[in-house]
mmCIF file of C-alpha atoms in Angstrom:
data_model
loop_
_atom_site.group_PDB
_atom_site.id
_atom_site.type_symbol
_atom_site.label_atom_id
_atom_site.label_comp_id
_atom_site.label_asym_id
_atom_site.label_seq_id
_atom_site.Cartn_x
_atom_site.Cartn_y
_atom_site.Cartn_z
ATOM 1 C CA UNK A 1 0.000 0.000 0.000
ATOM 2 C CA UNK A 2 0.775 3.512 -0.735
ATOM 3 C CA UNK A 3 1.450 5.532 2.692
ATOM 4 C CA UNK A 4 0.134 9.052 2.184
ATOM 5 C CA UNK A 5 2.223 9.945 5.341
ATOM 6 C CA UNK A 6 5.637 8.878 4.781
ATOM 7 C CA UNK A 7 5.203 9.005 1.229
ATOM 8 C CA UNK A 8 6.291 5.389 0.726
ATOM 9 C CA UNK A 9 5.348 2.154 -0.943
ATOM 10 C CA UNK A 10 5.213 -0.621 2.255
ATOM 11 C CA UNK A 11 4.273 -3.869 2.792
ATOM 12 C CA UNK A 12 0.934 -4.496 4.403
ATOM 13 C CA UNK A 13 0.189 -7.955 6.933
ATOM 14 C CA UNK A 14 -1.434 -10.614 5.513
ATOM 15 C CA UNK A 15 -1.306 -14.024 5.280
ATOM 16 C CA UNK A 16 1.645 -15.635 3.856
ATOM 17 C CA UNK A 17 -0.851 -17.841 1.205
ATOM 18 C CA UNK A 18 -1.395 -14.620 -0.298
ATOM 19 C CA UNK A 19 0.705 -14.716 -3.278
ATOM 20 C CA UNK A 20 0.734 -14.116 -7.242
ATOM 21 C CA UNK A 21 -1.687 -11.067 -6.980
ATOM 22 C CA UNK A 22 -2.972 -9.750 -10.282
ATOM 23 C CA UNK A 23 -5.718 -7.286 -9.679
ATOM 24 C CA UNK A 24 -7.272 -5.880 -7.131
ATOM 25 C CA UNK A 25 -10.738 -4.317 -6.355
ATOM 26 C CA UNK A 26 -11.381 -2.297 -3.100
ATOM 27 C CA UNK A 27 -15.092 -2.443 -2.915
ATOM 28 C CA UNK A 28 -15.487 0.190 0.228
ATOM 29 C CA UNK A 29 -13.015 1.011 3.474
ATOM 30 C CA UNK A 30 -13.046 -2.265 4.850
ATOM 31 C CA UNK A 31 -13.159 -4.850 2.100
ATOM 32 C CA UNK A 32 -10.450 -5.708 -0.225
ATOM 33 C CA UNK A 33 -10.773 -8.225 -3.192
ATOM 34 C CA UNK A 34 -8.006 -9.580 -5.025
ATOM 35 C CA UNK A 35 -7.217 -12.082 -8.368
ATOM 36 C CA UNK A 36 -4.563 -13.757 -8.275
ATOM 37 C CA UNK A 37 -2.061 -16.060 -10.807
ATOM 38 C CA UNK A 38 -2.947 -19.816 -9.483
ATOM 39 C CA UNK A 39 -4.613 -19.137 -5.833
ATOM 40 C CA UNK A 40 -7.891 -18.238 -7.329
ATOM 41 C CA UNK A 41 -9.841 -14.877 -5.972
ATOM 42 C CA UNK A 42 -9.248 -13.722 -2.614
ATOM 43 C CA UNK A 43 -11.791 -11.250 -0.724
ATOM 44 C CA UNK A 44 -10.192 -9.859 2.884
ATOM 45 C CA UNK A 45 -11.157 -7.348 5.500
ATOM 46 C CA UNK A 46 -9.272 -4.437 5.809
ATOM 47 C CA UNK A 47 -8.321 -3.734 9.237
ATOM 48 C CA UNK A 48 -6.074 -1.725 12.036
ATOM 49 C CA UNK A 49 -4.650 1.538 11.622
ATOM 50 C CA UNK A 50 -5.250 4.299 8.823
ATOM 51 C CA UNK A 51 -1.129 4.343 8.903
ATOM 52 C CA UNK A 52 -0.489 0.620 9.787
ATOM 53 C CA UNK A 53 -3.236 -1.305 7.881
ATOM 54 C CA UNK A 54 -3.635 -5.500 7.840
ATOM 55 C CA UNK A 55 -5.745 -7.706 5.980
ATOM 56 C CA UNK A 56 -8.031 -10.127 8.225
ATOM 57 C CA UNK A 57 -10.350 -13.125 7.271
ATOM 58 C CA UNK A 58 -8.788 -14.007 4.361
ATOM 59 C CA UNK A 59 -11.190 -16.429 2.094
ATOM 60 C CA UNK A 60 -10.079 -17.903 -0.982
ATOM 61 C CA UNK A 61 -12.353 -19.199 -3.890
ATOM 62 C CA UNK A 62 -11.272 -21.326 -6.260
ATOM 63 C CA UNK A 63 -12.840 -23.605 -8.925
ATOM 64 C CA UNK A 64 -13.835 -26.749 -8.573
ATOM 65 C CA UNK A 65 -10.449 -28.853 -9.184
ATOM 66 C CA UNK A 66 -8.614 -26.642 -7.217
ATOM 67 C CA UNK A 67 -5.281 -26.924 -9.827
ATOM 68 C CA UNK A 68 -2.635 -24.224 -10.251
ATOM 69 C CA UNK A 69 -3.600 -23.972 -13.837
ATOM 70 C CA UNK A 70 -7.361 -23.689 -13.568
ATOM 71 C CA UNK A 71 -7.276 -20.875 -11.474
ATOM 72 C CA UNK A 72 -5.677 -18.170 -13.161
ATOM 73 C CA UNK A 73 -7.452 -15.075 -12.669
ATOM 74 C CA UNK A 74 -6.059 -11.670 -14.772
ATOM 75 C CA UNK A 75 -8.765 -9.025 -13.504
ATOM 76 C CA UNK A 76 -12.092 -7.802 -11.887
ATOM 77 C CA UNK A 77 -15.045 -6.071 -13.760
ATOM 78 C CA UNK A 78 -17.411 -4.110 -11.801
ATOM 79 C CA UNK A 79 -20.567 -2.642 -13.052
ATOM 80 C CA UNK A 80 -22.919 0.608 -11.299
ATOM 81 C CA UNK A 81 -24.051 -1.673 -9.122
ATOM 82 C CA UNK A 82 -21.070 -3.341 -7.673
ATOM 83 C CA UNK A 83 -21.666 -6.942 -9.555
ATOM 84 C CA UNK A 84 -18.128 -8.846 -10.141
ATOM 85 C CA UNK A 85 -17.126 -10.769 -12.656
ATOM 86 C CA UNK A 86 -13.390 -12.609 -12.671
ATOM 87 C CA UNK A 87 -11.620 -13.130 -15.884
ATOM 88 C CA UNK A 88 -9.676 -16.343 -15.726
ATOM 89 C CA UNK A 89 -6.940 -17.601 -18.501
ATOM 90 C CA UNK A 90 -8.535 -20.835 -19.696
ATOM 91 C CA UNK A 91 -12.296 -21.367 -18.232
ATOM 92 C CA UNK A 92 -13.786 -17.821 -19.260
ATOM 93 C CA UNK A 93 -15.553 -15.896 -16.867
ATOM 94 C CA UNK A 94 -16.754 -16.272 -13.133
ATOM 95 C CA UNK A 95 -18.927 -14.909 -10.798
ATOM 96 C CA UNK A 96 -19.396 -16.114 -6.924
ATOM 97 C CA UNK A 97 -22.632 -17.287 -6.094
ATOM 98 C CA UNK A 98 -23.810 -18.708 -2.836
ATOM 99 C CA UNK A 99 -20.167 -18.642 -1.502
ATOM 100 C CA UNK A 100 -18.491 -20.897 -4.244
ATOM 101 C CA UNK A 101 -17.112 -19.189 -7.593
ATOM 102 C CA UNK A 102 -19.382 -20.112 -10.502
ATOM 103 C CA UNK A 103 -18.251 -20.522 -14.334
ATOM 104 C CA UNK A 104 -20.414 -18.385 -16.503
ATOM 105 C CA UNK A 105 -20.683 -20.077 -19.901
ATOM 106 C CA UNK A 106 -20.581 -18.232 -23.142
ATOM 107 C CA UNK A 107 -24.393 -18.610 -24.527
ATOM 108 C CA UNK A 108 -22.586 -19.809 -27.886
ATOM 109 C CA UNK A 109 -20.119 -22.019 -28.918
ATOM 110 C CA UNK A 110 -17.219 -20.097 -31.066
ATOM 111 C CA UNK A 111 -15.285 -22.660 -32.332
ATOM 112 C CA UNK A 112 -12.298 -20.765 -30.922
ATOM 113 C CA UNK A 113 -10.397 -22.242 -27.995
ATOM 114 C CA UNK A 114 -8.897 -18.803 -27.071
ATOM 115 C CA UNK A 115 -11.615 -17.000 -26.356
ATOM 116 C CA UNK A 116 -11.691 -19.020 -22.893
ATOM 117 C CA UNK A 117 -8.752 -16.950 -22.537
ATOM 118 C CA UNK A 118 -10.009 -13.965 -20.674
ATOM 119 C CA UNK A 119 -8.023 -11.138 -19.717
ATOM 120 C CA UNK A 120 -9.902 -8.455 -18.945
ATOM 121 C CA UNK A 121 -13.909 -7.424 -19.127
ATOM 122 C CA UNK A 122 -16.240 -4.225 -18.444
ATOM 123 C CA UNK A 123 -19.165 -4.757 -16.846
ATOM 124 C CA UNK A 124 -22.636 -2.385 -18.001
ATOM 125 C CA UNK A 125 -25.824 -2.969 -16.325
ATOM 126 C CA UNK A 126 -27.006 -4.750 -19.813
ATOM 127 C CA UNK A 127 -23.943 -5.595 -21.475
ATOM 128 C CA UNK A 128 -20.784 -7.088 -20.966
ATOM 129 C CA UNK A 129 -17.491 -6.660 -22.879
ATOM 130 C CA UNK A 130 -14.889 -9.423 -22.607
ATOM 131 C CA UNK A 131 -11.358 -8.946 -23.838
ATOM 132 C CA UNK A 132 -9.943 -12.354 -24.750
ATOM 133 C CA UNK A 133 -6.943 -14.424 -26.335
ATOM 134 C CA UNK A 134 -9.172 -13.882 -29.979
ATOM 135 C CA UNK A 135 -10.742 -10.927 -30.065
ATOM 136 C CA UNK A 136 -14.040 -9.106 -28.052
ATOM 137 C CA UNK A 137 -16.698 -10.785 -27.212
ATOM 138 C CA UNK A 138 -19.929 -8.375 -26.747
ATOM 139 C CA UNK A 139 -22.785 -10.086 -25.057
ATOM 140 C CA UNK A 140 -25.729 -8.844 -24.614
ATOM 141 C CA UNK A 141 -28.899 -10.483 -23.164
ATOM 142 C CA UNK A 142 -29.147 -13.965 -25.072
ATOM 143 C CA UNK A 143 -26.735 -12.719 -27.911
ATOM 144 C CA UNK A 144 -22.719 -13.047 -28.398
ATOM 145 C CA UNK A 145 -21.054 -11.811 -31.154
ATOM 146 C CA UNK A 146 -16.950 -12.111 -31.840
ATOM 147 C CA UNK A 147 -15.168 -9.240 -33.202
ATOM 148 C CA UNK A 148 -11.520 -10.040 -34.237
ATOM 149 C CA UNK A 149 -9.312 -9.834 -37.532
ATOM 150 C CA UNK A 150 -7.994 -7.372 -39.816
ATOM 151 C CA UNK A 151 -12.032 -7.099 -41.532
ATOM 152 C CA UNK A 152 -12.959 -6.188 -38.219
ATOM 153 C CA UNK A 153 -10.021 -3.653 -37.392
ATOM 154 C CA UNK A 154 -7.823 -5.850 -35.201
ATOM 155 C CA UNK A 155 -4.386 -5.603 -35.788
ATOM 156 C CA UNK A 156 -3.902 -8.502 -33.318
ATOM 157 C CA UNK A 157 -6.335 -10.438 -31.397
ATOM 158 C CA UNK A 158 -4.938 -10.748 -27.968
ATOM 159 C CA UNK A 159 -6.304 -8.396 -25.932
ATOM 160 C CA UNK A 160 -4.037 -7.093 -22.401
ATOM 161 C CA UNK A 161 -6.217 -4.405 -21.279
ATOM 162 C CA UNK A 162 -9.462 -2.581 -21.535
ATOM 163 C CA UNK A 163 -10.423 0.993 -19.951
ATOM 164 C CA UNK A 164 -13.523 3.289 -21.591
ATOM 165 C CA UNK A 165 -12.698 6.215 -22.390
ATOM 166 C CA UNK A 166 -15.435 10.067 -20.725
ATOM 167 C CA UNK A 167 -17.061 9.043 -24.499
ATOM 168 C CA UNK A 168 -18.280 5.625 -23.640
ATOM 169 C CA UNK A 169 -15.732 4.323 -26.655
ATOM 170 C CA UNK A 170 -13.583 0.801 -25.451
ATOM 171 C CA UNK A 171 -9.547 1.226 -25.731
ATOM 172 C CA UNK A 172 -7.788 -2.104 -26.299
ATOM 173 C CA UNK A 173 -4.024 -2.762 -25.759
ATOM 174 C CA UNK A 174 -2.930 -5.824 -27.677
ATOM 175 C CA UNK A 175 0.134 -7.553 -29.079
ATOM 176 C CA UNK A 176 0.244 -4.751 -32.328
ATOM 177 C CA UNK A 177 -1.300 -1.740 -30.722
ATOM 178 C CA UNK A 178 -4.020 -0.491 -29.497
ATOM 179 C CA UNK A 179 -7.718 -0.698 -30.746
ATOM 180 C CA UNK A 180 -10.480 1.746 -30.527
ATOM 181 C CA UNK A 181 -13.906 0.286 -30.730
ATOM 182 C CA UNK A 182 -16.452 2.311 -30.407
ATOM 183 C CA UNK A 183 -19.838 0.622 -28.999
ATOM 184 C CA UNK A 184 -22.263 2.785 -30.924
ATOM 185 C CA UNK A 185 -21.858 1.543 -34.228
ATOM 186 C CA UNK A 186 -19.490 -1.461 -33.749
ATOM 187 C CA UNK A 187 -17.023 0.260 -35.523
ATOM 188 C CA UNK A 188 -12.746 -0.250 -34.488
ATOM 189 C CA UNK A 189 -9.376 1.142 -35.646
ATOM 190 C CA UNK A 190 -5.948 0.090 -34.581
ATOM 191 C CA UNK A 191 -3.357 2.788 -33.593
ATOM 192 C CA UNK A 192 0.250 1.441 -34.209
ATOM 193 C CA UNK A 193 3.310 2.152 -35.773
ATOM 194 C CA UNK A 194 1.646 3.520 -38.062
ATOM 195 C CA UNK A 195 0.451 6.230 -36.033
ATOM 196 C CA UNK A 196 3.692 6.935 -34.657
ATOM 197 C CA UNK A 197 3.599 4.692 -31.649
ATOM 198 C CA UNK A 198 6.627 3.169 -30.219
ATOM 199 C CA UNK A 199 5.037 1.303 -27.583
ATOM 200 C CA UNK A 200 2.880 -1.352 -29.509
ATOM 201 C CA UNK A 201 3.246 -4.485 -27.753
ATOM 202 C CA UNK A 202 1.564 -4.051 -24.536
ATOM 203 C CA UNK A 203 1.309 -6.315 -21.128
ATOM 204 C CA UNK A 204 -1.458 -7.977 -19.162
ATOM 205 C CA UNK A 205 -3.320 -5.891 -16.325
ATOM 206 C CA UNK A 206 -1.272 -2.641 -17.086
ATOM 207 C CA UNK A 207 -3.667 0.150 -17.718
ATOM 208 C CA UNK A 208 -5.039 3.274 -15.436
ATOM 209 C CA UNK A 209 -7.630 5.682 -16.631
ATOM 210 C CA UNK A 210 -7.248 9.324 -14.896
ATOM 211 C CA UNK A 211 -10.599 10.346 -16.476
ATOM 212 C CA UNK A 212 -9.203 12.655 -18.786
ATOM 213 C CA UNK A 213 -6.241 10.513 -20.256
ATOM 214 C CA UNK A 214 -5.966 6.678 -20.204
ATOM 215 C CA UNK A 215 -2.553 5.135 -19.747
ATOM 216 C CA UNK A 216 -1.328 1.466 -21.437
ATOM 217 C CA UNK A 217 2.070 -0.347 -20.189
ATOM 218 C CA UNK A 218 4.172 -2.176 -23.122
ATOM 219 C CA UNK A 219 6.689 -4.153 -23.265
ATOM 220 C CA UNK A 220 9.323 -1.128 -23.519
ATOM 221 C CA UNK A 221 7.616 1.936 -22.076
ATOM 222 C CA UNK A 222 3.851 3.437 -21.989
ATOM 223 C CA UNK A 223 1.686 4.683 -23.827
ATOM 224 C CA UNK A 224 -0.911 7.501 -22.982
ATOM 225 C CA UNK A 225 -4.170 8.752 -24.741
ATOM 226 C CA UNK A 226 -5.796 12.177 -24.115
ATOM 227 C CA UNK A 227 -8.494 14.035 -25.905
ATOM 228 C CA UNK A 228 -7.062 17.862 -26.421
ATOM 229 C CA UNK A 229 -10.103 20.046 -27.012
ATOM 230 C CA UNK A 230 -8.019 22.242 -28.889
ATOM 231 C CA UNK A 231 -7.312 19.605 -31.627
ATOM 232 C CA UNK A 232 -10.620 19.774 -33.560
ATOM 233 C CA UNK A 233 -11.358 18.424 -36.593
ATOM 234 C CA UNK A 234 -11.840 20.792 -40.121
ATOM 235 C CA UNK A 235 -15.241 21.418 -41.610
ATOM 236 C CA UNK A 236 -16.240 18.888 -44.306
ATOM 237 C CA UNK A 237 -14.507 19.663 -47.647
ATOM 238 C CA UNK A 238 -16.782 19.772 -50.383
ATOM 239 C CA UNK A 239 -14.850 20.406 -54.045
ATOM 240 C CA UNK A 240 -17.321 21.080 -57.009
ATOM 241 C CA UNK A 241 -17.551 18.293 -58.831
ATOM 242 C CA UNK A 242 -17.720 18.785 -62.910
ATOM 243 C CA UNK A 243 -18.625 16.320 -65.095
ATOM 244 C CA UNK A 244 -17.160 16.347 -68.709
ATOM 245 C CA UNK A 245 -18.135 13.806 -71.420
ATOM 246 C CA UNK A 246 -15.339 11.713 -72.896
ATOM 247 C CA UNK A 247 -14.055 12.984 -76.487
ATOM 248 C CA UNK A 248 -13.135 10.910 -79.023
ATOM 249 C CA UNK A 249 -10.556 10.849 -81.059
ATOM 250 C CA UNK A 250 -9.816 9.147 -84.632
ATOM 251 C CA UNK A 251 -5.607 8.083 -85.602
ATOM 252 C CA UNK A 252 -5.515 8.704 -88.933
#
């Protein structure tokens, strides 16, 4: 944790099974939840002192065969109304139910091992975007639909990271740069290299939005959007357009 009073990054007390964190989500002052690489999720009380905090009664949720390789959770979605969904490498999505965590099945078979490959999500009170090993899956209700591929504007179809942006549009760091999709119309473009990028290849569970600017980790630096107000686009361009009919002529 972050000590506003010494101005420090320390170590806070927890249990010693508490290992290979990924994400975390604080869900108010005195509960903590955490994903983690192999131990499954993790929700713990926060306790003790504003400047000495612990973490107390430590559960742990994992699926039902309990291996190292079935429980590897990459991040937490949250919607309005505090609903949590856990994006595990592998299995898909999760949600807890009842005190055991729950496997949420994809309404429609893909064909595509890697979308059970999840790496990040957002969470909408009627939708739910999930950022996978092949692309985005968009659910909605009873319907699922796959975008991924060049036809569909993906550079690349692994997606790291996800953050949404003041205009509701969905930011996407991948292996090749990162994608703009815009939820409105269904519509994406990739920003790479060819934009002037240098970070293109970006890493799992490194993004930070700061409401006006959104911020993507890479392989070899970041990478950080911002709308500037004062960049705004020309007027439409409309030339005249003359039409001329085609003359003929005869070689003799």
């Amino acid at each position: 944790y972050y000590s506003y009073k010494d101005g420090k990054i320390k170590s806070i007390a927890h249990t010693p099974e508490l290992e290979f964190i990924h994400g975390v989500y604080e869900e108010n002052d005195s509960v903590l939840w955490c994903v983690t690489l192999g131990k499954g999720v993790v929700k713990a009380r926060i306790s003790g002192p504003r400047e000495n905090p612990q973490l107390s009664d430590v559960k742990f949720y994992t699926t039902d065969d309990g291996n190292l390789s079935s429980n590897m959770f990459f991040a937490i979605a949250t919607d309005g109304k505090g609903r949590k969904i856990f994006c595990n490498r592998g299995r898909g999505v999760f949600e807890i139910h009842d005190g055991k965590l729950i496997n949420i099945p994809f309404k429609r078979d893909f064909g595509i091992p890697n979308v059970n490959d999840v790496f990040d999500a957002i969470k909408e009170d009627d939708a739910l975007w999930i950022g996978t090993g092949h692309g985005l899956i968009k659910s909605v209700g009873e319907r699922e639909e796959l975008f991924f591929g060049p036809e569909k504007g993906f550079a690349n179809n692994t997606i790291h990271e996800m953050l949404r942006d003041a205009d509701g549009e969905i930011w996407m760091a991948t292996n090749k740069g990162i994608v703009r999709f815009n939820p409105g119309n269904d519509k994406s473009e990739t920003y790479g290299r060819n934009y002037g990028l240098t970070v293109t290849e970006f890493s799992d569970g490194a993004g930070f939005s700061t409401g006006s600017s959104i911020i993507f980790g890479g392989i070899n630096g970041i990478t950080i959007v911002s709308k500037h107000e004062t960049y705004v686009a020309p007027e439409p361009f409309y030339p005249p357009l003359n039409l001329y009919r085609p003359v003929s002529y005869t070689h003799l």
